[in-house]
XYZ file of C-alpha atoms in Angstrom:
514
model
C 140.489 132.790 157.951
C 140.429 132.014 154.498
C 141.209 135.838 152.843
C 139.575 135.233 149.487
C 136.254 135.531 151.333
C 134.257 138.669 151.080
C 134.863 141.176 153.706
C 131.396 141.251 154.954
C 131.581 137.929 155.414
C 135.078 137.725 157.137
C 133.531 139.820 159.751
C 130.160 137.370 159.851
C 132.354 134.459 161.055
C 133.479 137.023 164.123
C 131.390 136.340 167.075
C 131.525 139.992 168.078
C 129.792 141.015 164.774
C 126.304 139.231 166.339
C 124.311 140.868 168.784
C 123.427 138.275 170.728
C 125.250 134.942 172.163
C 126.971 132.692 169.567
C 128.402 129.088 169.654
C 131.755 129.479 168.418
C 133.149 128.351 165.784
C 130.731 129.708 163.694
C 130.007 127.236 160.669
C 129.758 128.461 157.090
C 128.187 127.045 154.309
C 128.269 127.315 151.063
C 126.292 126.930 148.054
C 126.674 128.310 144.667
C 124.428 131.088 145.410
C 124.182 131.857 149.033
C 126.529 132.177 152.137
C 124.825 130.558 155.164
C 125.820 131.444 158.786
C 125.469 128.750 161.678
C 125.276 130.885 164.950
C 123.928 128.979 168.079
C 120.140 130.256 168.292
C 119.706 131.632 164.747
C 121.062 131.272 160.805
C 121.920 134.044 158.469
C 121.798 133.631 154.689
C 123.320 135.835 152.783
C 122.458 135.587 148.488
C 125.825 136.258 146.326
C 125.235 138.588 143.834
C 125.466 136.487 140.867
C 123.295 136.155 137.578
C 123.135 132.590 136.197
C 120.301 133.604 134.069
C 117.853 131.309 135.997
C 118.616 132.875 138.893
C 119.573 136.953 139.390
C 121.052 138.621 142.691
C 123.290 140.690 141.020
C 121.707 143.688 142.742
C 121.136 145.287 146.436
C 117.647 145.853 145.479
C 117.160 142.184 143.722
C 119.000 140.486 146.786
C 116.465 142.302 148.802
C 113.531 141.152 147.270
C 114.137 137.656 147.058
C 114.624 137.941 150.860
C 111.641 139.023 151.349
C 109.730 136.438 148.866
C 111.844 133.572 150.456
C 110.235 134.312 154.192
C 106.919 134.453 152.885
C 106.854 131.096 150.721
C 108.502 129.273 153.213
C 106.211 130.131 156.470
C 104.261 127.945 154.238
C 105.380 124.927 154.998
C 107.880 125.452 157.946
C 106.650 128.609 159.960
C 108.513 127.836 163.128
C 111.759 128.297 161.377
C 111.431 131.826 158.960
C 111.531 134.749 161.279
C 112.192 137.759 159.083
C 114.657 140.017 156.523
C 117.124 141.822 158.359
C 119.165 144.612 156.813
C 122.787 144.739 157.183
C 124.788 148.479 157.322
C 128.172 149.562 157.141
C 129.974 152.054 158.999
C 133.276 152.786 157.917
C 134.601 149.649 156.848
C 133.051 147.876 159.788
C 129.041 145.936 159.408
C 126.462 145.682 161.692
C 123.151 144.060 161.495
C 119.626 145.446 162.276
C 117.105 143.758 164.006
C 114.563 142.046 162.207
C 111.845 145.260 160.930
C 113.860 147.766 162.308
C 114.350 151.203 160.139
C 117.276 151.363 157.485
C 120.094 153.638 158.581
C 120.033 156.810 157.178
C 122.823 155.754 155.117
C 121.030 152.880 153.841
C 121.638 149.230 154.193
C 124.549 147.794 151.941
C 123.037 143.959 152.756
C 120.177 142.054 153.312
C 119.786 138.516 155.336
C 117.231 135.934 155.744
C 117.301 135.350 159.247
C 115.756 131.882 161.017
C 115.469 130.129 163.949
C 118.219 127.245 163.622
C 117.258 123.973 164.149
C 119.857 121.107 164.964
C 121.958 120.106 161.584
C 121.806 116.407 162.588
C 117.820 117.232 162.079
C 118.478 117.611 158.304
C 117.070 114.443 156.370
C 120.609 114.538 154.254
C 122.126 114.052 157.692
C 119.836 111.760 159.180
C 119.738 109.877 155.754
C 123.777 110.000 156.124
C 123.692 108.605 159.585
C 121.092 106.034 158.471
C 118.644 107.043 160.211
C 115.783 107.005 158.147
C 113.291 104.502 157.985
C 110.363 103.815 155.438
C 107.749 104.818 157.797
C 109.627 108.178 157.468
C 109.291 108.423 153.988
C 105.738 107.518 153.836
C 104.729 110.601 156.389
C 107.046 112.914 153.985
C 105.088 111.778 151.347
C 101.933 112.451 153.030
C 102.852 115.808 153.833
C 104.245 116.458 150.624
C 100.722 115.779 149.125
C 99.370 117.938 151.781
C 101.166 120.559 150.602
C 100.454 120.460 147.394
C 96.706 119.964 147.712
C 97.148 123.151 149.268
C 99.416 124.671 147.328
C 97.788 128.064 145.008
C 97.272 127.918 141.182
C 95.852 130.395 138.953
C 95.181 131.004 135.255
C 98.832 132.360 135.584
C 100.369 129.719 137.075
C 99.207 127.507 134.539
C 100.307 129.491 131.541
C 103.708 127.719 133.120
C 102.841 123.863 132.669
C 102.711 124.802 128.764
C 105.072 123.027 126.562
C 107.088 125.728 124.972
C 107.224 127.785 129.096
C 108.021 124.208 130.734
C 111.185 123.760 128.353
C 112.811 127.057 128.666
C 114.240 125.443 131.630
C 115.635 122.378 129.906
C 116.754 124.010 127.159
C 118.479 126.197 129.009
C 120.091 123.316 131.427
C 121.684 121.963 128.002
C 123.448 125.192 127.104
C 124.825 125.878 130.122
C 126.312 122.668 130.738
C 127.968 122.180 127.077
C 131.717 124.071 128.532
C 131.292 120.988 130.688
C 131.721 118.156 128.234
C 134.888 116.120 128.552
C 135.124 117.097 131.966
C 132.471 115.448 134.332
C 130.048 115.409 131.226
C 130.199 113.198 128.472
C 129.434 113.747 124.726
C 127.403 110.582 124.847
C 125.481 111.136 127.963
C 124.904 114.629 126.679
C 123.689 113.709 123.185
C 121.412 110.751 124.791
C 119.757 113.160 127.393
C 119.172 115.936 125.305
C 117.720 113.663 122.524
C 115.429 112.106 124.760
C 113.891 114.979 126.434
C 113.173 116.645 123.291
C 111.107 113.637 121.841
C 109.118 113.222 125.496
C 107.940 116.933 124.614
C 107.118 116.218 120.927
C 105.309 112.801 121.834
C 103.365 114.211 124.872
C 101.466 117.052 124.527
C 97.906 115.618 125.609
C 99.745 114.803 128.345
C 101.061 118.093 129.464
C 97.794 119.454 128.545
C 96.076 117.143 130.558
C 98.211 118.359 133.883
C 97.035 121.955 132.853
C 93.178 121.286 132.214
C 93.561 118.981 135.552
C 94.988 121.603 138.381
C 98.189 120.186 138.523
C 100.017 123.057 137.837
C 100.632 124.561 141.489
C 102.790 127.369 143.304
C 105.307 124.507 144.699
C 108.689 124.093 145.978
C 110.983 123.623 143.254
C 114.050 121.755 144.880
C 112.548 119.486 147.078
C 115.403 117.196 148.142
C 116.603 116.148 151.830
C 118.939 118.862 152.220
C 115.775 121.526 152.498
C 113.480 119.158 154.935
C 114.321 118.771 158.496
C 112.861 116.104 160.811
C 111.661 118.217 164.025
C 109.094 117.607 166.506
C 108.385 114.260 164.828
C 107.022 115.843 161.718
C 109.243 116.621 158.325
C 109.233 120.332 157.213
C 109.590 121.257 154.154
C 111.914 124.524 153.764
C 114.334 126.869 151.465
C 111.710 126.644 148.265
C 112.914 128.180 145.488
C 111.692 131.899 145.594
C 114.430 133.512 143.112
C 112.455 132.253 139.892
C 109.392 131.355 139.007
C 109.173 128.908 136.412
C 111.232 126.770 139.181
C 108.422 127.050 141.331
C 105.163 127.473 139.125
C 105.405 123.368 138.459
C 103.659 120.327 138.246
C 103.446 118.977 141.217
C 105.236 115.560 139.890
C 107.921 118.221 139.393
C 108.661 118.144 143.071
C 107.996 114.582 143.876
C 110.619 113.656 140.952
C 113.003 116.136 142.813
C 112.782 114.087 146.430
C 112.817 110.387 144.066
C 115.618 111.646 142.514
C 117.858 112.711 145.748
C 117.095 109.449 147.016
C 118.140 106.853 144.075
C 121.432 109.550 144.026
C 121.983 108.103 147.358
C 121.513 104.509 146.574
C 118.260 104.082 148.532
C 115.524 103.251 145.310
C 113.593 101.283 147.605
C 112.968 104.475 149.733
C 112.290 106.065 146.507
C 110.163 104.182 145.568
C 107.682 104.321 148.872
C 107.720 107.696 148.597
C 106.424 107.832 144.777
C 103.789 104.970 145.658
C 102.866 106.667 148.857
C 102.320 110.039 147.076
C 100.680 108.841 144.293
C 98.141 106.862 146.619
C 97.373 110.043 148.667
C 96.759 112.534 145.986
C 95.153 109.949 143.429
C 97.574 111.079 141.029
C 98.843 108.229 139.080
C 98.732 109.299 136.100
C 101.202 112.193 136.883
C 103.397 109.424 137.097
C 103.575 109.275 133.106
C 105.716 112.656 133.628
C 108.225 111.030 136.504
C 111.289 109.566 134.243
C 111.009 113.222 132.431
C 111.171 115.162 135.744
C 113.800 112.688 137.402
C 115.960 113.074 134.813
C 115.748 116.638 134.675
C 116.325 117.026 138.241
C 119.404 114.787 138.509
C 120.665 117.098 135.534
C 120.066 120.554 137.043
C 122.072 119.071 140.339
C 124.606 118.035 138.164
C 124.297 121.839 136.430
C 124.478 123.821 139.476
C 127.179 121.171 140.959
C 129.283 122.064 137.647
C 129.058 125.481 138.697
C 131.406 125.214 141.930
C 134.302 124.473 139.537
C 134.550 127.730 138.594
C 133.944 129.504 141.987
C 137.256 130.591 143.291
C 135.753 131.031 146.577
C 135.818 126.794 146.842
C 138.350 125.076 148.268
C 140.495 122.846 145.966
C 139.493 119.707 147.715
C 135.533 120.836 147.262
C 135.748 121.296 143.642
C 137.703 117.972 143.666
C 134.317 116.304 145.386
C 131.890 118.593 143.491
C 133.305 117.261 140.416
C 133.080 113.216 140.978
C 129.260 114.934 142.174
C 128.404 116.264 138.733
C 129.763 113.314 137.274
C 127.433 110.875 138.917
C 124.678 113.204 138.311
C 125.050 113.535 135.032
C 125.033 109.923 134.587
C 122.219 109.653 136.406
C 120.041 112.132 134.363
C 121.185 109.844 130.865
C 119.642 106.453 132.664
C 116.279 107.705 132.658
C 116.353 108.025 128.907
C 117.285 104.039 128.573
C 114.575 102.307 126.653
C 112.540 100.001 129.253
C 109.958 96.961 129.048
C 106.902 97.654 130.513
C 105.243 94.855 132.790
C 101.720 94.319 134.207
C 101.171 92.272 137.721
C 97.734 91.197 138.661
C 97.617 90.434 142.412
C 94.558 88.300 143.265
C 93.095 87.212 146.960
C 90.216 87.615 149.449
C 90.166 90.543 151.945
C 93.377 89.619 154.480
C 95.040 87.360 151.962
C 98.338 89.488 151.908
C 97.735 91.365 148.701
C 99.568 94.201 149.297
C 101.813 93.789 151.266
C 102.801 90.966 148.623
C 102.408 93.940 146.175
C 104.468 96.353 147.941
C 107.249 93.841 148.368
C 107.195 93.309 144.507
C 106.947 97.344 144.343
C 110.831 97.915 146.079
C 112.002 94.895 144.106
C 111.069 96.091 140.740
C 110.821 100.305 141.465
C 106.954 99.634 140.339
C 104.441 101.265 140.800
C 101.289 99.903 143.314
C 97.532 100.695 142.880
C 95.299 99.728 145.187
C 91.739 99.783 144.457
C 90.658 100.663 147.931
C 92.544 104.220 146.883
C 91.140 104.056 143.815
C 87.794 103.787 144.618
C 87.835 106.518 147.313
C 89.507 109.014 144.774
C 86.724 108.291 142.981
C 84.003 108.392 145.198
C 85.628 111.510 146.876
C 85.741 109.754 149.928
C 89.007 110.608 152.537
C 91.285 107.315 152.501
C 91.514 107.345 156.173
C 87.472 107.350 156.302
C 85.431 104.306 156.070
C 83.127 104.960 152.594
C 79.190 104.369 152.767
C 77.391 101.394 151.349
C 76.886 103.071 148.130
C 80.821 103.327 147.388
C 80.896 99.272 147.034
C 78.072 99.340 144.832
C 78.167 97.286 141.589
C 78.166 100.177 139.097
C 80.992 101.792 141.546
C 82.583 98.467 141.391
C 82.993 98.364 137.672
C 84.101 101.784 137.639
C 86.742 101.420 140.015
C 88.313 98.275 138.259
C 88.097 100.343 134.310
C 90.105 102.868 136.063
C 92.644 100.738 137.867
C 93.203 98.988 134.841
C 93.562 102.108 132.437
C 95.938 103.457 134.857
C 97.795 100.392 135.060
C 97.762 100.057 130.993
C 99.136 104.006 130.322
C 102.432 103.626 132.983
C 103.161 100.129 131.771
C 103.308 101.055 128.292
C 105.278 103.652 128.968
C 107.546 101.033 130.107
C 106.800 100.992 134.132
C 106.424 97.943 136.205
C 102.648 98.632 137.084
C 101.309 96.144 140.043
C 97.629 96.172 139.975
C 96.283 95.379 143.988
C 92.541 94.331 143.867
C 90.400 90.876 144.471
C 90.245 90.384 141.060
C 87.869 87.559 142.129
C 86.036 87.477 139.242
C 86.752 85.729 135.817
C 85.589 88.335 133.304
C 87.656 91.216 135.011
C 90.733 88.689 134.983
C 89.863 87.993 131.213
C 90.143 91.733 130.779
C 93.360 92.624 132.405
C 94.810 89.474 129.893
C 93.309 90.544 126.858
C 94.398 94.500 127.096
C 98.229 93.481 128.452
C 98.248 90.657 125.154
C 96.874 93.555 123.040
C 99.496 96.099 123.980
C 102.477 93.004 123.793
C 103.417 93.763 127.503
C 104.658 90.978 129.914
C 101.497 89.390 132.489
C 102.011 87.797 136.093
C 99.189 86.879 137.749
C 100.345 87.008 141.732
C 97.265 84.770 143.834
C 97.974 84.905 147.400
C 96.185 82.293 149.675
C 96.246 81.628 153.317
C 93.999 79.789 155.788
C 90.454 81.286 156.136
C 91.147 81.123 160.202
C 94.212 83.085 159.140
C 92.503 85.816 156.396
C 89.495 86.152 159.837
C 91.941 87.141 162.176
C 93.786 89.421 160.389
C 90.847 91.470 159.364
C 89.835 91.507 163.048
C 93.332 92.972 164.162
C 93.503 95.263 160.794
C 94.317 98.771 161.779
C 95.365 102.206 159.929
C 94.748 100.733 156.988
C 92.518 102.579 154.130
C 90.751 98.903 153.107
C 87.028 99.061 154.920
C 86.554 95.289 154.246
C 85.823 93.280 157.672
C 86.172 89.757 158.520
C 82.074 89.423 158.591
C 82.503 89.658 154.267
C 85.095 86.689 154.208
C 81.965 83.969 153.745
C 80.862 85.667 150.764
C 84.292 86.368 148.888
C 84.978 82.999 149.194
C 81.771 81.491 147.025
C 81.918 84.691 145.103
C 85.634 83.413 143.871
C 85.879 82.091 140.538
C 88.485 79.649 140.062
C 90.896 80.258 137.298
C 90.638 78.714 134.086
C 93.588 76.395 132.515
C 94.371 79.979 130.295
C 94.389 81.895 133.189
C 97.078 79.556 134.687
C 99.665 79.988 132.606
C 99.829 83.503 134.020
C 99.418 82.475 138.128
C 101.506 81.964 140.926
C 100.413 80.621 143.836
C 102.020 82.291 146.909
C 101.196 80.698 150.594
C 101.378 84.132 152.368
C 100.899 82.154 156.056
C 104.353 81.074 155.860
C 106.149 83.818 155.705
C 108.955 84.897 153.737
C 109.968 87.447 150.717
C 108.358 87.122 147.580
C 110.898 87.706 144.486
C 110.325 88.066 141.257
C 111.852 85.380 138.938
């Protein structure tokens, strides 16, 4: 048994220190600021009393707390697994744990532990990802529950006061000075400088935009370090556990906050394409787009503060040699990470175009993994607008004209404000008619970004019977409105073509960009 652990828990990797059955060998874990316990039937997580500033257990009474706050947020989202605090006392120089609500000793407890129902490891999305096991129909239901959540999720006049500026970069600011001892090792002066630079001139540039998340409800009582190491895949749902409890400008975020957190983990592991269907999916269930605007900021931040609290294992005695070896190569791609979302980039606008059944998006979410764009649809958009639930067909009056026209200004300013912020923006919509072509051409010429027009065709016989086998999809048109979209169709004008591609979507195939 390694003898530079703490005595308390030296005796937790005993079997005879549990009242109940255990499956031996007992696993430990360790992160920077917690011991975790893997027993057979339950876990016990234990906080280290450390301050990083951020984050402060250096007290019984502290430690104690935060046990407490971390069963309570987390029954949130992942009930079946948070059972209760259980206090920990010492006699002589032996420990014993309580049950779960049971009176302190009269000699008080030295200890406090989160205690939870354990759920298998290979459950964990890290190790599922690891095994690769996850698929993109995984991702999307994350992301659906993710927006769940946060529809869900409290704010308050309070909570807001965090998604101001000057709150919202304590955090950063303080990410930079902790990490400056770790230049010249897994940091570099460059990637510093660039990072650092960056964020500071997102802040000074944007502050409609952060005022806008405010004024809008975004500002919610979230997670805070949503990556696949704190969801587990059980009963064919994900759950969403170990939120941050210990501070809470961590937690009091924008919601794009935690989506940036899960993007993040992903691209870290290679996988943008997964990434990127769980950005489009969110953003398509909570009507959020615009957040978007905030996502290089947020994934940039959140690849730092892994690199950060990576960094900090070097100087835990308590790691192996070997770990601080693997932590370090860790920080280092982290770090490098964070510095690539402050790289200038090109904005680009593509138009898809097509009757009902044509292939549109699934054209446009092809283009979306090949590019890490972004996808609108218009049958989200007009829902979100019209309030109606995606899953539920809308009434009559939702395809009005006036509703229409609304729905295509607001794709289109959406599209315009990502793209000139230098995303890949793929607007999904008929866009059977000249004039709102004319529009898209005019605004992406104006603003000097880049213009594909996408036109997807297939047989009408082809278009009918996919509408009639179209299912679980949010789209509400039916093969009975095919007649009409096609002498509604405007053809395009020579201008117009200089922008099109024709794509046959009846054979088959990948579409890539050129």
């Amino acid at each position: 048994m390694d003898s530079t652990l703490p005595p308390l828990v030296q005796q937790m990797l005993q079997p005879e220190f549990y009242p109940h059955p255990v499956q031996e060998p007992i696993a430990l874990i360790q992160t920077h600021v917690s011991f975790v316990f893997i027993t057979g039937d339950w876990v016990y997580k234990l906080k280290k009393p450390v301050n990083f500033g951020f984050l402060d257990y250096s007290t019984l009474e502290r430690r104690k707390e935060f046990c407490a706050q971390e069963i309570a947020l987390n029954q949130r989202s992942a009930a079946e697994l948070y059972v209760g605090v259980v206090p920990i006392i010492q006699t002589g120089d032996r420990y014993q744990l309580a049950e779960v609500g049971e009176a302190e000793a009269s000699n008080g407890a030295v200890e406090y532990a989160v205690k939870m129902h354990q759920f298998p490891q290979e459950n964990l999305m890290s190790a599922r990802f690891d095994r690769g096991e996850i698929t993109e129909a995984e991702i999307i239901e994350l992301a659906r529950v993710v927006a769940e959540f946060h529809r869900t999720a409290p704010t308050s006049d309070y909570i807001n006061t965090f998604g101001e500026i000057p709150q919202i970069k304590v955090s950063f600011d303080e990410n930079f000075q902790q990490t400056t001892g770790y230049i010249g090792g897994p940091q570099t002066q460059a990637q510093f400088d660039l990072t650092q630079s960056w964020t500071e001139a997102f802040f000074a540039e944007n502050g409609e935009l952060f005022q806008s998340r405010v004024t809008g409800g975004f500002i919610r009582n979230g997670h805070g370090d949503l990556h696949l190491g704190n969801i587990c895949w059980l009963n064919d749902r994900p759950l969403l556990f170990d939120c941050i409890e210990f501070n809470e400008p961590f937690r009091f975020v924008d919601t794009i906050y935690d989506v940036a957190f899960l993007a993040m983990d992903l691209e870290a592991r290679g996988r943008i394409d997964l990434a990127n269907a769980f950005v489009n999916e969110y953003a398509e269930r909570s009507g959020d787009w615009a957040g978007l605007a905030l996502l290089p900021l947020y994934l940039s931040r959140q690849s730092y503060v892994r690199a950060k609290v990576t960094s900090f294992l070097l100087n835990d005695p308590a790691i192996p040699e070997a770990d601080r070896a693997a932590a370090h190569d860790r920080a280092t791609a982290y770090y490098r990470q964070a510095a690539s979302y402050a790289q200038p980039r090109s904005g680009q606008v593509i138009l898809m175009c097509g009757l009902s059944g044509s292939g549109k998006s699934t054209v446009a979410r092809q283009l979306a993994r090949q590019t890490n764009g972004i996808q609108i649809r218009s049958d989200a958009v007009r829902k979100h607008l019209g309030a109606v639930p995606l899953d539920q067909k809308g009434p009559q009056s939702l395809y009005s004209a006036e509703m229409t026209a609304k729905t295509y200004d607001h794709l289109l300013q959406l599209g315009l404000d990502l793209a000139s912020r230098g995303e890949t923006v793929i607007l999904d919509a008929k866009y059977d008619r000249r004039a709102l072509r004319q529009t898209v051409i005019a605004a992406t010429q104006e603003r000097e970004l880049d213009l594909e027009i996408v036109h997807c065709q297939a047989p009408i016989e082809v278009l009918r019977d996919r509408l009639n086998q179209r299912t679980g999809d949010i789209a509400d048109a039916t093969a009975d409105l095919l007649a009409a979209q096609v002498a509604a169709f405007e053809a395009f004008s020579n201008e117009e073509r200089l922008w099109v591609r024709e794509v046959d979507t009846a054979r088959g195939g990948d579409l890539k960009l050129q």
